[in-house]
Coordinates of C-alpha atoms in Angstrom, one line a residue:
M1350 CA -24.3 20.9 18.0
S1351 CA -23.6 17.4 19.2
S1352 CA -26.6 16.1 17.2
L1353 CA -25.0 17.5 14.0
I1354 CA -21.9 15.5 14.5
Q1355 CA -24.0 12.3 14.2
F1356 CA -24.1 12.9 10.4
V1357 CA -20.5 11.8 9.9
A1358 CA -17.7 11.3 12.3
N1359 CA -15.1 12.6 9.9
Y1360 CA -15.4 15.9 8.1
D1361 CA -13.1 18.8 7.2
D1362 CA -13.8 22.3 8.2
L1363 CA -12.5 24.5 5.4
S1364 CA -14.0 27.7 6.7
T1365 CA -12.1 31.0 6.7
D1366 CA -12.9 34.6 7.8
K1367 CA -14.4 35.0 4.2
G1368 CA -16.9 32.2 4.5
F1369 CA -17.8 28.7 5.5
Q1370 CA -17.4 25.4 3.6
F1371 CA -17.2 21.8 4.8
K1372 CA -16.2 18.5 3.2
F1373 CA -17.9 15.4 4.4
H1374 CA -16.5 11.9 3.9
C1375 CA -18.0 8.5 3.4
D1376 CA -17.4 6.3 6.4
K1377 CA -16.4 3.4 4.2
C1378 CA -14.5 4.5 1.1
H1379 CA -13.8 8.1 2.4
N1380 CA -14.9 9.7 -0.8
G1381 CA -15.9 13.3 0.0
Y1382 CA -18.7 15.8 -0.7
M1383 CA -17.9 19.5 -0.7
S1384 CA -20.7 21.7 0.6
R1385 CA -21.4 25.0 -1.2
F1386 CA -19.5 28.0 0.0
Q1387 CA -21.4 30.3 2.3
P1388 CA -20.0 33.9 2.6
N1389 CA -19.3 35.2 6.0
A1390 CA -20.8 38.7 6.4
M1391 CA -18.6 39.5 9.3
G1392 CA -15.5 38.5 7.4
I1393 CA -16.5 40.8 4.5
A1394 CA -17.0 43.6 7.0
G1395 CA -13.6 42.9 8.4
S1396 CA -12.0 43.2 5.0
L1397 CA -13.7 46.5 4.4
L1398 CA -12.4 47.8 7.7
N1399 CA -8.9 46.7 6.8
A1400 CA -9.2 48.5 3.4
A1401 CA -10.4 51.7 5.2
S1402 CA -7.5 51.4 7.7
S1403 CA -5.0 51.3 4.8
L1404 CA -6.6 54.2 3.0
F1405 CA -6.6 56.6 6.0
G1406 CA -3.2 55.6 7.3
G1407 CA -4.4 53.4 10.1
L1408 CA -7.5 53.7 12.3
G1409 CA -6.1 52.1 15.5
G1410 CA -9.1 50.9 17.3
V1411 CA -11.0 50.3 14.0
E1412 CA -8.2 48.1 12.7
N1413 CA -8.1 46.1 16.0
A1414 CA -11.9 45.7 15.7
A1415 CA -11.5 44.3 12.2
Y1416 CA -8.9 41.8 13.5
Q1417 CA -11.3 40.6 16.1
I1418 CA -14.0 40.2 13.5
Q1419 CA -11.7 38.1 11.3
Q1420 CA -10.9 35.9 14.2
A1421 CA -14.6 35.2 14.9
V1422 CA -14.8 32.3 12.4
G1423 CA -16.4 30.2 15.2
G1424 CA -19.6 31.2 16.9
K1425 CA -23.2 31.5 15.8
A1426 CA -22.5 32.2 12.1
H1427 CA -20.2 29.2 11.9
D1428 CA -22.7 26.9 13.7
S1429 CA -25.5 28.1 11.4
A1430 CA -23.4 27.4 8.4
L1431 CA -22.5 24.0 9.6
E1432 CA -26.1 23.2 10.2
T1433 CA -26.9 24.2 6.6
A1434 CA -24.0 22.2 5.3
V1435 CA -25.1 19.1 7.2
A1436 CA -28.6 19.3 5.8
E1437 CA -27.1 19.7 2.4
G1438 CA -24.6 16.8 2.8
K1439 CA -27.2 14.4 4.2
Q1440 CA -28.7 14.3 0.7
Q1441 CA -25.5 12.8 -0.7
F1442 CA -25.1 9.9 1.8
K1443 CA -27.1 6.9 3.1
Q1444 CA -27.1 5.9 6.8
C1445 CA -26.9 2.2 7.6
T1446 CA -29.5 1.4 10.3
R1447 CA -27.4 -1.6 11.4
C1448 CA -24.0 0.0 12.0
G1449 CA -25.0 3.7 11.9
H1450 CA -22.3 4.6 9.3
W1451 CA -23.0 7.2 6.6
V1452 CA -21.8 6.0 3.2
C1453 CA -21.9 7.1 -0.4
P1454 CA -24.8 5.5 -2.3
D1455 CA -22.8 4.8 -5.5
A1456 CA -20.0 2.6 -4.2
C1457 CA -20.7 1.6 -0.6
W1458 CA -24.5 1.1 -0.4
N1459 CA -26.3 -2.2 -1.1
H1460 CA -29.6 -0.9 -2.5
S1461 CA -31.3 -4.3 -2.5
A1462 CA -30.6 -4.9 1.2
G1463 CA -31.0 -1.3 2.4
L1464 CA -27.7 -1.5 4.3
C1465 CA -24.1 -0.5 3.8
E1466 CA -21.9 -3.0 2.0
D1467 CA -19.9 -3.6 5.2
C1468 CA -23.0 -5.1 6.8
A1469 CA -24.6 -6.5 3.6
P1470 CA -21.9 -7.1 0.9
D1471 CA -23.0 -7.2 -2.7
E1472 CA -23.4 -10.9 -3.6
Q1473 CA -21.6 -10.8 -6.9
E1474 CA -18.8 -8.5 -5.6
E1475 CA -18.3 -10.8 -2.6
L1476 CA -18.3 -13.9 -4.8
R1477 CA -15.6 -12.5 -7.1
A1478 CA -13.5 -11.3 -4.1
Q1479 CA -13.7 -14.7 -2.4
Q1480 CA -12.9 -16.5 -5.7
A1481 CA -9.8 -14.4 -6.1
Q1482 CA -8.8 -15.1 -2.5
A1483 CA -9.3 -18.8 -2.9
T1484 CA -7.3 -18.8 -6.1
R1485 CA -4.4 -17.2 -4.3
E1486 CA -4.6 -19.7 -1.5
Q1487 CA -4.8 -22.7 -3.9
I1488 CA -1.8 -21.4 -5.9
R1489 CA 0.2 -21.1 -2.7
T1490 CA -0.8 -24.7 -1.7
Q1491 CA -0.2 -26.2 -5.1
T1492 CA 3.1 -24.4 -5.5
R1493 CA 4.4 -25.7 -2.1
A1494 CA 3.3 -29.2 -3.0
Q1495 CA 5.7 -29.4 -6.0
D1496 CA 9.2 -30.7 -5.6
Y1497 CA 11.6 -28.2 -7.1
T1498 CA 14.7 -30.0 -5.7
K1499 CA 14.4 -33.5 -7.2
N1500 CA 17.3 -32.9 -9.6
I1501 CA 19.7 -31.7 -6.8
D1502 CA 22.3 -34.2 -5.6
F1503 CA 22.1 -33.5 -1.8
L1504 CA 24.9 -36.1 -1.1
N1505 CA 27.4 -34.5 -3.6
R1506 CA 30.3 -33.4 -1.5
D1507 CA 32.8 -32.8 -4.3
A1508 CA 34.5 -29.4 -4.3
L1509 CA 33.2 -26.7 -6.5
I1510 CA 34.9 -26.7 -9.9
Q1511 CA 36.7 -23.5 -10.9
C1512 CA 38.6 -22.4 -13.9
P1513 CA 42.4 -22.6 -13.1
N1514 CA 42.9 -19.3 -14.9
C1515 CA 40.1 -16.9 -13.9
Q1516 CA 38.5 -18.9 -11.1
S1517 CA 35.0 -18.7 -12.7
K1518 CA 32.5 -21.4 -11.4
L1519 CA 32.3 -24.3 -13.9
A1520 CA 29.5 -26.8 -14.3
P1521 CA 30.5 -30.5 -14.2
G1522 CA 31.7 -31.8 -17.6
Q1523 CA 32.6 -28.4 -19.1
K1524 CA 35.8 -28.8 -21.1
F1525 CA 36.4 -25.1 -21.6
C1526 CA 35.8 -22.1 -19.3
P1527 CA 32.9 -20.1 -20.7
S1528 CA 34.5 -16.9 -19.3
C1529 CA 38.1 -17.1 -20.6
G1530 CA 38.2 -20.2 -22.8
T1531 CA 40.8 -22.0 -20.8
A1532 CA 40.8 -25.8 -21.0
T1533 CA 39.4 -27.3 -17.8
A1534 CA 40.2 -30.4 -15.8
A1535 CA 37.6 -32.3 -17.8
Q1536 CA 39.8 -31.9 -20.8
T1537 CA 42.8 -33.5 -19.2
Q1538 CA 43.6 -37.3 -18.7
P1539 CA 42.6 -38.9 -15.4
R1540 CA 45.4 -39.1 -12.9
H1541 CA 46.2 -42.0 -10.6
C1542 CA 48.6 -42.6 -7.7
T1543 CA 51.8 -44.2 -9.0
N1544 CA 52.0 -46.3 -5.8
C1545 CA 48.5 -47.6 -5.1
G1546 CA 46.6 -46.7 -8.2
E1547 CA 44.1 -44.4 -6.4
A1548 CA 42.3 -42.0 -8.7
L1549 CA 43.4 -38.4 -8.0
K1550 CA 41.6 -35.2 -8.5
P1551 CA 43.3 -32.4 -10.5
E1552 CA 44.0 -30.3 -7.4
Q1553 CA 45.4 -33.2 -5.2
K1554 CA 49.2 -33.1 -4.8
F1555 CA 49.4 -36.2 -2.7
C1556 CA 47.5 -39.5 -2.7
P1557 CA 44.7 -39.4 -0.1
S1558 CA 45.1 -43.2 0.4
C1559 CA 48.9 -43.8 0.8
G1560 CA 50.3 -40.3 0.9
T1561 CA 52.6 -40.7 -2.2
K1562 CA 53.4 -37.5 -4.0
A1563 CA 51.4 -37.2 -7.2
G1564 CA 53.4 -37.3 -10.3

């Protein structure tokens, strides 16, 4: 059976005691192909024995024999069914002679090159993909080259301006608070120290130059 596994490395065994069925997957895109259902004669016989056991109130050894038959999903019948399914599935895939992968012919096979698209990408698809990647890289480079901070005053050390009523943040020069309508410091007359004439900020209670209490 080791030679059969060479068809595809990944497949699903959907077999039950009633029959055998397998799903094979493309090694590249993982799309699958479902093999046709193959009835299991031993499983059918086991079901008939179970029905007879129920009809006659239990047949003891016969019922146990049916259980054993139902458990025999593996074995020659299963191996034969897998061999048939592999022969059927091979018709739905192409094997790349370069990497050995089995791929679906519609999406993952380069017909002109006779190889899978991992080994021989489609020229137009690869061109479009590389163009898209280059576009993303160029956008990133051009975006980082722009100066988005040229209008920011990095040396401005003035305190943030807040509304004296609701403490909302105010932009410089705003005469009224946009949140509550209270007149801001920009609406008031400039204040100066009565001793040295130093300009005072609205929140300052003492002159920062001479220490005189603000009026």
